[in-house]
Amino acid sequence: MYNGIAAYQASKLAVVLFSLELQRRLTATGSPIRSVLASPGIARTTLASHSRSNIINRFTFLTNTPERGALSLLYTATQDVPGNAYIGPNGLGGLRGDPTIRRQGENGLDEAMAARLWDATADLVGAIAR
């Protein structure tokens, strides 16, 4: 049975793992390019308002305005952050607040899983160098 939350979590983990492997490959080639992750937390946008739980409208104190949510992305693009950094809000649970470098979860640091995801992606799209 489909579980929307589980699918969302799996998709976010895949993004984190893909970034980890991309940074490993960039570093291995001596590239100055960095792979970094940015999260707006939960921003009160029309996209977020379509949530089934409607938590956005009930708990606005836990969310960012769209402008504040954009700060993590702007910070990531304009500051000297290390490769594979994760920038997100500094508030409770990373849901809202000012941008800061946050610690990634342990699953997002699994280099073997990241390499397997990269290889599976390469097989599926046939366009990514191994």
mmCIF file of N, CA and C in Angstrom:
data_model
loop_
_atom_site.group_PDB
_atom_site.id
_atom_site.type_symbol
_atom_site.label_atom_id
_atom_site.label_comp_id
_atom_site.label_asym_id
_atom_site.label_seq_id
_atom_site.Cartn_x
_atom_site.Cartn_y
_atom_site.Cartn_z
ATOM 1 N N MET A 1 0.826 -1.178 0.000
ATOM 2 C CA MET A 1 0.000 0.000 0.000
ATOM 3 C C MET A 1 0.878 1.252 0.000
ATOM 4 N N TYR A 2 0.526 2.199 -0.810
ATOM 5 C CA TYR A 2 1.298 3.437 -0.939
ATOM 6 C C TYR A 2 1.221 4.252 0.347
ATOM 7 N N ASN A 3 2.377 4.731 0.786
ATOM 8 C CA ASN A 3 2.457 5.585 1.963
ATOM 9 C C ASN A 3 3.149 6.878 1.529
ATOM 10 N N GLY A 4 2.396 7.961 1.437
ATOM 11 C CA GLY A 4 2.920 9.228 0.946
ATOM 12 C C GLY A 4 4.090 9.758 1.758
ATOM 13 N N ILE A 5 4.019 9.651 3.069
ATOM 14 C CA ILE A 5 5.107 10.135 3.927
ATOM 15 C C ILE A 5 6.366 9.309 3.696
ATOM 16 N N ALA A 6 6.222 7.991 3.630
ATOM 17 C CA ALA A 6 7.382 7.124 3.393
ATOM 18 C C ALA A 6 8.008 7.418 2.029
ATOM 19 N N ALA A 7 7.180 7.646 1.016
ATOM 20 C CA ALA A 7 7.691 7.965 -0.317
ATOM 21 C C ALA A 7 8.431 9.298 -0.302
ATOM 22 N N TYR A 8 7.879 10.283 0.408
ATOM 23 C CA TYR A 8 8.519 11.587 0.524
ATOM 24 C C TYR A 8 9.885 11.444 1.214
ATOM 25 N N GLN A 9 9.924 10.698 2.318
ATOM 26 C CA GLN A 9 11.179 10.504 3.038
ATOM 27 C C GLN A 9 12.217 9.793 2.179
ATOM 28 N N ALA A 10 11.787 8.781 1.435
ATOM 29 C CA ALA A 10 12.708 8.049 0.564
ATOM 30 C C ALA A 10 13.243 8.950 -0.539
ATOM 31 N N SER A 11 12.395 9.827 -1.078
ATOM 32 C CA SER A 11 12.854 10.725 -2.144
ATOM 33 C C SER A 11 13.874 11.724 -1.603
ATOM 34 N N LYS A 12 13.666 12.205 -0.378
ATOM 35 C CA LYS A 12 14.614 13.151 0.220
ATOM 36 C C LYS A 12 15.936 12.466 0.527
ATOM 37 N N LEU A 13 15.880 11.219 1.012
ATOM 38 C CA LEU A 13 17.116 10.478 1.261
ATOM 39 C C LEU A 13 17.869 10.260 -0.040
ATOM 40 N N ALA A 14 17.170 9.958 -1.113
ATOM 41 C CA ALA A 14 17.825 9.761 -2.409
ATOM 42 C C ALA A 14 18.544 11.031 -2.859
ATOM 43 N N VAL A 15 17.938 12.180 -2.655
ATOM 44 C CA VAL A 15 18.577 13.449 -3.019
ATOM 45 C C VAL A 15 19.860 13.648 -2.213
ATOM 46 N N VAL A 16 19.798 13.358 -0.922
ATOM 47 C CA VAL A 16 20.968 13.514 -0.052
ATOM 48 C C VAL A 16 22.082 12.560 -0.480
ATOM 49 N N LEU A 17 21.732 11.307 -0.756
ATOM 50 C CA LEU A 17 22.731 10.325 -1.171
ATOM 51 C C LEU A 17 23.327 10.677 -2.535
ATOM 52 N N PHE A 18 22.500 11.154 -3.438
ATOM 53 C CA PHE A 18 23.002 11.540 -4.751
ATOM 54 C C PHE A 18 23.998 12.697 -4.607
ATOM 55 N N SER A 19 23.696 13.646 -3.750
ATOM 56 C CA SER A 19 24.604 14.769 -3.499
ATOM 57 C C SER A 19 25.926 14.288 -2.909
ATOM 58 N N LEU A 20 25.848 13.332 -1.990
ATOM 59 C CA LEU A 20 27.056 12.776 -1.371
ATOM 60 C C LEU A 20 27.965 12.144 -2.421
ATOM 61 N N GLU A 21 27.383 11.340 -3.305
ATOM 62 C CA GLU A 21 28.189 10.681 -4.342
ATOM 63 C C GLU A 21 28.704 11.687 -5.369
ATOM 64 N N LEU A 22 27.891 12.670 -5.705
ATOM 65 C CA LEU A 22 28.349 13.704 -6.629
ATOM 66 C C LEU A 22 29.549 14.439 -6.043
ATOM 67 N N GLN A 23 29.487 14.798 -4.758
ATOM 68 C CA GLN A 23 30.610 15.487 -4.137
ATOM 69 C C GLN A 23 31.849 14.597 -4.101
ATOM 70 N N ARG A 24 31.670 13.309 -3.821
ATOM 71 C CA ARG A 24 32.812 12.393 -3.820
ATOM 72 C C ARG A 24 33.479 12.368 -5.183
ATOM 73 N N ARG A 25 32.684 12.340 -6.235
ATOM 74 C CA ARG A 25 33.222 12.302 -7.594
ATOM 75 C C ARG A 25 33.884 13.633 -7.973
ATOM 76 N N LEU A 26 33.285 14.731 -7.563
ATOM 77 C CA LEU A 26 33.886 16.034 -7.837
ATOM 78 C C LEU A 26 35.243 16.157 -7.142
ATOM 79 N N THR A 27 35.299 15.740 -5.888
ATOM 80 C CA THR A 27 36.545 15.794 -5.131
ATOM 81 C C THR A 27 37.602 14.903 -5.765
ATOM 82 N N ALA A 28 37.210 13.712 -6.205
ATOM 83 C CA ALA A 28 38.149 12.760 -6.811
ATOM 84 C C ALA A 28 38.791 13.309 -8.077
ATOM 85 N N THR A 29 38.081 14.168 -8.795
ATOM 86 C CA THR A 29 38.640 14.734 -10.027
ATOM 87 C C THR A 29 39.360 16.052 -9.782
ATOM 88 N N GLY A 30 39.367 16.523 -8.534
ATOM 89 C CA GLY A 30 40.008 17.790 -8.217
ATOM 90 C C GLY A 30 39.174 19.002 -8.596
ATOM 91 N N SER A 31 37.910 18.796 -8.845
ATOM 92 C CA SER A 31 37.036 19.902 -9.249
ATOM 93 C C SER A 31 36.779 20.858 -8.088
ATOM 94 N N PRO A 32 36.751 22.162 -8.366
ATOM 95 C CA PRO A 32 36.406 23.128 -7.323
ATOM 96 C C PRO A 32 34.893 23.257 -7.117
ATOM 97 N N ILE A 33 34.111 22.611 -7.969
ATOM 98 C CA ILE A 33 32.648 22.665 -7.857
ATOM 99 C C ILE A 33 32.225 21.872 -6.633
ATOM 100 N N ARG A 34 31.203 22.374 -5.948
ATOM 101 C CA ARG A 34 30.705 21.705 -4.747
ATOM 102 C C ARG A 34 29.238 21.326 -4.903
ATOM 103 N N SER A 35 28.911 20.175 -4.397
ATOM 104 C CA SER A 35 27.532 19.725 -4.328
ATOM 105 C C SER A 35 27.044 20.040 -2.914
ATOM 106 N N VAL A 36 26.000 20.842 -2.809
ATOM 107 C CA VAL A 36 25.461 21.212 -1.496
ATOM 108 C C VAL A 36 23.940 21.061 -1.514
ATOM 109 N N LEU A 37 23.373 20.928 -0.341
ATOM 110 C CA LEU A 37 21.931 20.747 -0.179
ATOM 111 C C LEU A 37 21.360 21.944 0.560
ATOM 112 N N ALA A 38 20.179 22.374 0.165
ATOM 113 C CA ALA A 38 19.505 23.483 0.841
ATOM 114 C C ALA A 38 18.049 23.133 1.052
ATOM 115 N N SER A 39 17.560 23.432 2.243
ATOM 116 C CA SER A 39 16.158 23.174 2.567
ATOM 117 C C SER A 39 15.499 24.454 3.055
ATOM 118 N N PRO A 40 14.304 24.765 2.555
ATOM 119 C CA PRO A 40 13.593 25.937 3.052
ATOM 120 C C PRO A 40 12.853 25.664 4.354
ATOM 121 N N GLY A 41 12.939 24.415 4.851
ATOM 122 C CA GLY A 41 12.095 24.025 5.976
ATOM 123 C C GLY A 41 10.693 23.825 5.434
ATOM 124 N N ILE A 42 9.705 24.282 6.177
ATOM 125 C CA ILE A 42 8.331 24.256 5.673
ATOM 126 C C ILE A 42 7.928 25.695 5.427
ATOM 127 N N ALA A 43 7.714 26.024 4.183
ATOM 128 C CA ALA A 43 7.335 27.387 3.813
ATOM 129 C C ALA A 43 5.844 27.424 3.493
ATOM 130 N N ARG A 44 5.205 28.497 3.919
ATOM 131 C CA ARG A 44 3.759 28.662 3.683
ATOM 132 C C ARG A 44 3.523 29.122 2.249
ATOM 133 N N THR A 45 3.595 28.183 1.335
ATOM 134 C CA THR A 45 3.347 28.474 -0.072
ATOM 135 C C THR A 45 2.069 27.770 -0.504
ATOM 136 N N THR A 46 1.621 28.046 -1.687
ATOM 137 C CA THR A 46 0.422 27.361 -2.172
ATOM 138 C C THR A 46 0.694 25.873 -2.357
ATOM 139 N N LEU A 47 1.927 25.484 -2.670
ATOM 140 C CA LEU A 47 2.265 24.071 -2.782
ATOM 141 C C LEU A 47 2.082 23.380 -1.437
ATOM 142 N N ALA A 48 2.617 23.980 -0.371
ATOM 143 C CA ALA A 48 2.505 23.380 0.961
ATOM 144 C C ALA A 48 1.057 23.332 1.438
ATOM 145 N N SER A 49 0.243 24.240 0.976
ATOM 146 C CA SER A 49 -1.150 24.273 1.435
ATOM 147 C C SER A 49 -1.959 23.094 0.923
ATOM 148 N N HIS A 50 -1.410 22.328 -0.026
ATOM 149 C CA HIS A 50 -2.113 21.159 -0.561
ATOM 150 C C HIS A 50 -1.864 19.906 0.269
ATOM 151 N N SER A 51 -1.127 20.057 1.367
ATOM 152 C CA SER A 51 -0.853 18.924 2.241
ATOM 153 C C SER A 51 -2.162 18.353 2.782
ATOM 154 N N ARG A 52 -2.258 17.036 2.799
ATOM 155 C CA ARG A 52 -3.465 16.381 3.312
ATOM 156 C C ARG A 52 -3.733 16.736 4.766
ATOM 157 N N SER A 53 -2.659 16.862 5.555
ATOM 158 C CA SER A 53 -2.837 17.114 6.977
ATOM 159 C C SER A 53 -3.223 18.568 7.254
ATOM 160 N N ASN A 54 -2.994 19.438 6.278
ATOM 161 C CA ASN A 54 -3.283 20.861 6.421
ATOM 162 C C ASN A 54 -2.573 21.466 7.631
ATOM 163 N N ILE A 55 -1.443 20.856 8.015
ATOM 164 C CA ILE A 55 -0.672 21.325 9.155
ATOM 165 C C ILE A 55 -0.168 22.751 8.957
ATOM 166 N N ILE A 56 0.032 23.134 7.704
ATOM 167 C CA ILE A 56 0.552 24.466 7.399
ATOM 168 C C ILE A 56 -0.384 25.544 7.928
ATOM 169 N N ASN A 57 -1.666 25.366 7.717
ATOM 170 C CA ASN A 57 -2.622 26.376 8.149
ATOM 171 C C ASN A 57 -2.889 26.349 9.645
ATOM 172 N N ARG A 58 -2.703 25.194 10.281
ATOM 173 C CA ARG A 58 -3.002 25.086 11.709
ATOM 174 C C ARG A 58 -1.836 25.476 12.603
ATOM 175 N N PHE A 59 -0.616 25.302 12.117
ATOM 176 C CA PHE A 59 0.566 25.542 12.945
ATOM 177 C C PHE A 59 1.535 26.493 12.258
ATOM 178 N N THR A 60 1.075 27.682 11.936
ATOM 179 C CA THR A 60 1.924 28.629 11.201
ATOM 180 C C THR A 60 3.162 29.020 11.995
ATOM 181 N N PHE A 61 3.129 28.893 13.319
ATOM 182 C CA PHE A 61 4.304 29.238 14.123
ATOM 183 C C PHE A 61 5.467 28.271 13.868
ATOM 184 N N LEU A 62 5.205 27.138 13.229
ATOM 185 C CA LEU A 62 6.252 26.174 12.899
ATOM 186 C C LEU A 62 6.784 26.339 11.480
ATOM 187 N N THR A 63 6.262 27.318 10.746
ATOM 188 C CA THR A 63 6.608 27.431 9.330
ATOM 189 C C THR A 63 7.258 28.770 9.002
ATOM 190 N N ASN A 64 7.852 28.825 7.845
ATOM 191 C CA ASN A 64 8.482 30.039 7.321
ATOM 192 C C ASN A 64 7.568 30.717 6.310
ATOM 193 N N THR A 65 7.700 32.016 6.209
ATOM 194 C CA THR A 65 7.104 32.700 5.075
ATOM 195 C C THR A 65 7.882 32.257 3.839
ATOM 196 N N PRO A 66 7.340 32.404 2.653
ATOM 197 C CA PRO A 66 8.100 32.045 1.453
ATOM 198 C C PRO A 66 9.436 32.785 1.371
ATOM 199 N N GLU A 67 9.440 34.052 1.778
ATOM 200 C CA GLU A 67 10.676 34.839 1.720
ATOM 201 C C GLU A 67 11.725 34.279 2.679
ATOM 202 N N ARG A 68 11.303 33.940 3.891
ATOM 203 C CA ARG A 68 12.251 33.390 4.866
ATOM 204 C C ARG A 68 12.709 31.998 4.437
ATOM 205 N N GLY A 69 11.804 31.231 3.842
ATOM 206 C CA GLY A 69 12.182 29.916 3.344
ATOM 207 C C GLY A 69 13.258 29.995 2.271
ATOM 208 N N ALA A 70 13.239 31.043 1.487
ATOM 209 C CA ALA A 70 14.229 31.219 0.414
ATOM 210 C C ALA A 70 15.622 31.535 0.946
ATOM 211 N N LEU A 71 15.720 31.940 2.203
ATOM 212 C CA LEU A 71 17.026 32.337 2.745
ATOM 213 C C LEU A 71 18.045 31.209 2.737
ATOM 214 N N SER A 72 17.614 29.973 2.989
ATOM 215 C CA SER A 72 18.565 28.853 2.968
ATOM 216 C C SER A 72 19.175 28.672 1.587
ATOM 217 N N LEU A 73 18.359 28.830 0.562
ATOM 218 C CA LEU A 73 18.860 28.691 -0.800
ATOM 219 C C LEU A 73 19.805 29.841 -1.156
ATOM 220 N N LEU A 74 19.438 31.045 -0.743
ATOM 221 C CA LEU A 74 20.298 32.200 -0.992
ATOM 222 C C LEU A 74 21.621 32.071 -0.231
ATOM 223 N N TYR A 75 21.572 31.610 0.990
ATOM 224 C CA TYR A 75 22.773 31.406 1.802
ATOM 225 C C TYR A 75 23.697 30.405 1.112
ATOM 226 N N THR A 76 23.109 29.298 0.663
ATOM 227 C CA THR A 76 23.886 28.255 0.001
ATOM 228 C C THR A 76 24.569 28.781 -1.260
ATOM 229 N N ALA A 77 23.870 29.632 -1.993
ATOM 230 C CA ALA A 77 24.409 30.157 -3.253
ATOM 231 C C ALA A 77 25.435 31.265 -3.061
ATOM 232 N N THR A 78 25.437 31.926 -1.919
ATOM 233 C CA THR A 78 26.292 33.108 -1.756
ATOM 234 C C THR A 78 27.388 32.972 -0.708
ATOM 235 N N GLN A 79 27.338 31.930 0.105
ATOM 236 C CA GLN A 79 28.339 31.759 1.158
ATOM 237 C C GLN A 79 29.316 30.645 0.802
ATOM 238 N N ASP A 80 30.475 30.673 1.412
ATOM 239 C CA ASP A 80 31.493 29.664 1.170
ATOM 240 C C ASP A 80 31.221 28.466 2.081
ATOM 241 N N VAL A 81 30.404 27.551 1.595
ATOM 242 C CA VAL A 81 30.057 26.371 2.382
ATOM 243 C C VAL A 81 30.804 25.163 1.828
ATOM 244 N N PRO A 82 31.139 24.214 2.686
ATOM 245 C CA PRO A 82 31.894 23.045 2.219
ATOM 246 C C PRO A 82 31.051 22.129 1.342
ATOM 247 N N GLY A 83 31.724 21.324 0.549
ATOM 248 C CA GLY A 83 31.036 20.348 -0.269
ATOM 249 C C GLY A 83 30.229 19.392 0.600
ATOM 250 N N ASN A 84 29.096 18.986 0.107
ATOM 251 C CA ASN A 84 28.139 18.109 0.767
ATOM 252 C C ASN A 84 27.559 18.713 2.046
ATOM 253 N N ALA A 85 27.617 20.031 2.167
ATOM 254 C CA ALA A 85 26.978 20.694 3.309
ATOM 255 C C ALA A 85 25.469 20.650 3.136
ATOM 256 N N TYR A 86 24.780 20.671 4.259
ATOM 257 C CA TYR A 86 23.321 20.725 4.265
ATOM 258 C C TYR A 86 22.925 22.005 4.990
ATOM 259 N N ILE A 87 22.313 22.928 4.262
ATOM 260 C CA ILE A 87 21.894 24.215 4.820
ATOM 261 C C ILE A 87 20.387 24.188 5.020
ATOM 262 N N GLY A 88 19.963 24.513 6.212
ATOM 263 C CA GLY A 88 18.534 24.537 6.496
ATOM 264 C C GLY A 88 18.246 25.442 7.678
ATOM 265 N N PRO A 89 16.972 25.645 7.979
ATOM 266 C CA PRO A 89 16.583 26.509 9.090
ATOM 267 C C PRO A 89 17.117 25.996 10.427
ATOM 268 N N ASN A 90 17.442 26.933 11.317
ATOM 269 C CA ASN A 90 18.032 26.570 12.605
ATOM 270 C C ASN A 90 17.011 26.335 13.709
ATOM 271 N N GLY A 91 15.737 26.420 13.400
ATOM 272 C CA GLY A 91 14.703 26.251 14.420
ATOM 273 C C GLY A 91 14.381 24.797 14.709
ATOM 274 N N LEU A 92 13.414 24.602 15.573
ATOM 275 C CA LEU A 92 12.980 23.285 16.013
ATOM 276 C C LEU A 92 12.742 22.341 14.831
ATOM 277 N N GLY A 93 13.475 21.247 14.804
ATOM 278 C CA GLY A 93 13.308 20.248 13.764
ATOM 279 C C GLY A 93 13.701 20.702 12.370
ATOM 280 N N GLY A 94 14.345 21.857 12.259
ATOM 281 C CA GLY A 94 14.715 22.378 10.943
ATOM 282 C C GLY A 94 13.525 22.825 10.131
ATOM 283 N N LEU A 95 12.413 23.119 10.806
ATOM 284 C CA LEU A 95 11.206 23.508 10.093
ATOM 285 C C LEU A 95 11.173 24.981 9.737
ATOM 286 N N ARG A 96 11.736 25.811 10.601
ATOM 287 C CA ARG A 96 11.719 27.251 10.342
ATOM 288 C C ARG A 96 12.939 27.886 10.995
ATOM 289 N N GLY A 97 13.204 29.134 10.608
ATOM 290 C CA GLY A 97 14.322 29.858 11.214
ATOM 291 C C GLY A 97 15.302 30.361 10.182
ATOM 292 N N ASP A 98 16.430 30.784 10.702
ATOM 293 C CA ASP A 98 17.490 31.324 9.857
ATOM 294 C C ASP A 98 18.368 30.202 9.329
ATOM 295 N N PRO A 99 18.986 30.406 8.162
ATOM 296 C CA PRO A 99 19.814 29.354 7.584
ATOM 297 C C PRO A 99 21.078 29.099 8.404
ATOM 298 N N THR A 100 21.417 27.834 8.491
ATOM 299 C CA THR A 100 22.636 27.419 9.174
ATOM 300 C C THR A 100 23.097 26.096 8.569
ATOM 301 N N ILE A 101 24.351 25.754 8.782
ATOM 302 C CA ILE A 101 24.833 24.443 8.359
ATOM 303 C C ILE A 101 24.325 23.438 9.387
ATOM 304 N N ARG A 102 23.579 22.462 8.910
ATOM 305 C CA ARG A 102 22.964 21.464 9.795
ATOM 306 C C ARG A 102 23.657 20.118 9.627
ATOM 307 N N ARG A 103 23.483 19.265 10.600
ATOM 308 C CA ARG A 103 24.040 17.913 10.543
ATOM 309 C C ARG A 103 23.072 17.013 9.774
ATOM 310 N N GLN A 104 23.625 16.237 8.868
ATOM 311 C CA GLN A 104 22.798 15.291 8.118
ATOM 312 C C GLN A 104 22.562 14.046 8.958
ATOM 313 N N GLY A 105 21.458 13.383 8.689
ATOM 314 C CA GLY A 105 21.185 12.116 9.356
ATOM 315 C C GLY A 105 22.179 11.049 8.921
ATOM 316 N N GLU A 106 22.345 10.029 9.738
ATOM 317 C CA GLU A 106 23.317 8.964 9.461
ATOM 318 C C GLU A 106 23.053 8.275 8.128
ATOM 319 N N ASN A 107 21.797 8.055 7.756
ATOM 320 C CA ASN A 107 21.490 7.396 6.480
ATOM 321 C C ASN A 107 22.007 8.207 5.301
ATOM 322 N N GLY A 108 22.046 9.526 5.448
ATOM 323 C CA GLY A 108 22.515 10.393 4.376
ATOM 324 C C GLY A 108 24.019 10.422 4.218
ATOM 325 N N LEU A 109 24.731 9.701 5.084
ATOM 326 C CA LEU A 109 26.192 9.650 5.020
ATOM 327 C C LEU A 109 26.699 8.272 4.606
ATOM 328 N N ASP A 110 25.802 7.408 4.144
ATOM 329 C CA ASP A 110 26.144 6.043 3.758
ATOM 330 C C ASP A 110 26.749 6.046 2.354
ATOM 331 N N GLU A 111 28.080 6.024 2.299
ATOM 332 C CA GLU A 111 28.785 6.137 1.018
ATOM 333 C C GLU A 111 28.509 4.949 0.093
ATOM 334 N N ALA A 112 28.381 3.751 0.660
ATOM 335 C CA ALA A 112 28.104 2.567 -0.178
ATOM 336 C C ALA A 112 26.715 2.681 -0.807
ATOM 337 N N MET A 113 25.745 3.119 -0.030
ATOM 338 C CA MET A 113 24.396 3.276 -0.562
ATOM 339 C C MET A 113 24.367 4.384 -1.614
ATOM 340 N N ALA A 114 25.127 5.452 -1.372
ATOM 341 C CA ALA A 114 25.185 6.555 -2.339
ATOM 342 C C ALA A 114 25.761 6.072 -3.669
ATOM 343 N N ALA A 115 26.805 5.252 -3.608
ATOM 344 C CA ALA A 115 27.409 4.724 -4.838
ATOM 345 C C ALA A 115 26.431 3.807 -5.578
ATOM 346 N N ARG A 116 25.681 2.979 -4.828
ATOM 347 C CA ARG A 116 24.694 2.096 -5.466
ATOM 348 C C ARG A 116 23.581 2.908 -6.128
ATOM 349 N N LEU A 117 23.146 3.967 -5.470
ATOM 350 C CA LEU A 117 22.113 4.828 -6.062
ATOM 351 C C LEU A 117 22.632 5.469 -7.341
ATOM 352 N N TRP A 118 23.869 5.938 -7.330
ATOM 353 C CA TRP A 118 24.465 6.559 -8.514
ATOM 354 C C TRP A 118 24.487 5.560 -9.674
ATOM 355 N N ASP A 119 24.948 4.336 -9.374
ATOM 356 C CA ASP A 119 25.027 3.305 -10.411
ATOM 357 C C ASP A 119 23.641 2.936 -10.952
ATOM 358 N N ALA A 120 22.659 2.825 -10.057
ATOM 359 C CA ALA A 120 21.295 2.518 -10.494
ATOM 360 C C ALA A 120 20.741 3.637 -11.370
ATOM 361 N N THR A 121 21.048 4.871 -11.010
ATOM 362 C CA THR A 121 20.609 6.020 -11.818
ATOM 363 C C THR A 121 21.266 5.977 -13.195
ATOM 364 N N ALA A 122 22.559 5.670 -13.205
ATOM 365 C CA ALA A 122 23.291 5.577 -14.479
ATOM 366 C C ALA A 122 22.681 4.503 -15.359
ATOM 367 N N ASP A 123 22.322 3.379 -14.759
ATOM 368 C CA ASP A 123 21.693 2.301 -15.537
ATOM 369 C C ASP A 123 20.332 2.738 -16.097
ATOM 370 N N LEU A 124 19.567 3.466 -15.294
ATOM 371 C CA LEU A 124 18.228 3.871 -15.719
ATOM 372 C C LEU A 124 18.248 4.925 -16.829
ATOM 373 N N VAL A 125 19.144 5.897 -16.703
ATOM 374 C CA VAL A 125 19.130 6.989 -17.679
ATOM 375 C C VAL A 125 20.209 6.842 -18.746
ATOM 376 N N GLY A 126 21.214 6.034 -18.479
ATOM 377 C CA GLY A 126 22.256 5.795 -19.457
ATOM 378 C C GLY A 126 23.044 7.024 -19.856
ATOM 379 N N ALA A 127 23.064 8.030 -19.024
ATOM 380 C CA ALA A 127 23.740 9.263 -19.422
ATOM 381 C C ALA A 127 24.763 9.758 -18.416
ATOM 382 N N ILE A 128 24.906 9.094 -17.292
ATOM 383 C CA ILE A 128 25.829 9.559 -16.250
ATOM 384 C C ILE A 128 27.080 8.699 -16.293
ATOM 385 N N ALA A 129 28.218 9.343 -16.356
ATOM 386 C CA ALA A 129 29.487 8.616 -16.368
ATOM 387 C C ALA A 129 29.681 7.898 -15.041
ATOM 388 N N ARG A 130 30.213 6.702 -15.139
ATOM 389 C CA ARG A 130 30.492 5.933 -13.907
ATOM 390 C C ARG A 130 31.818 6.249 -13.380
#
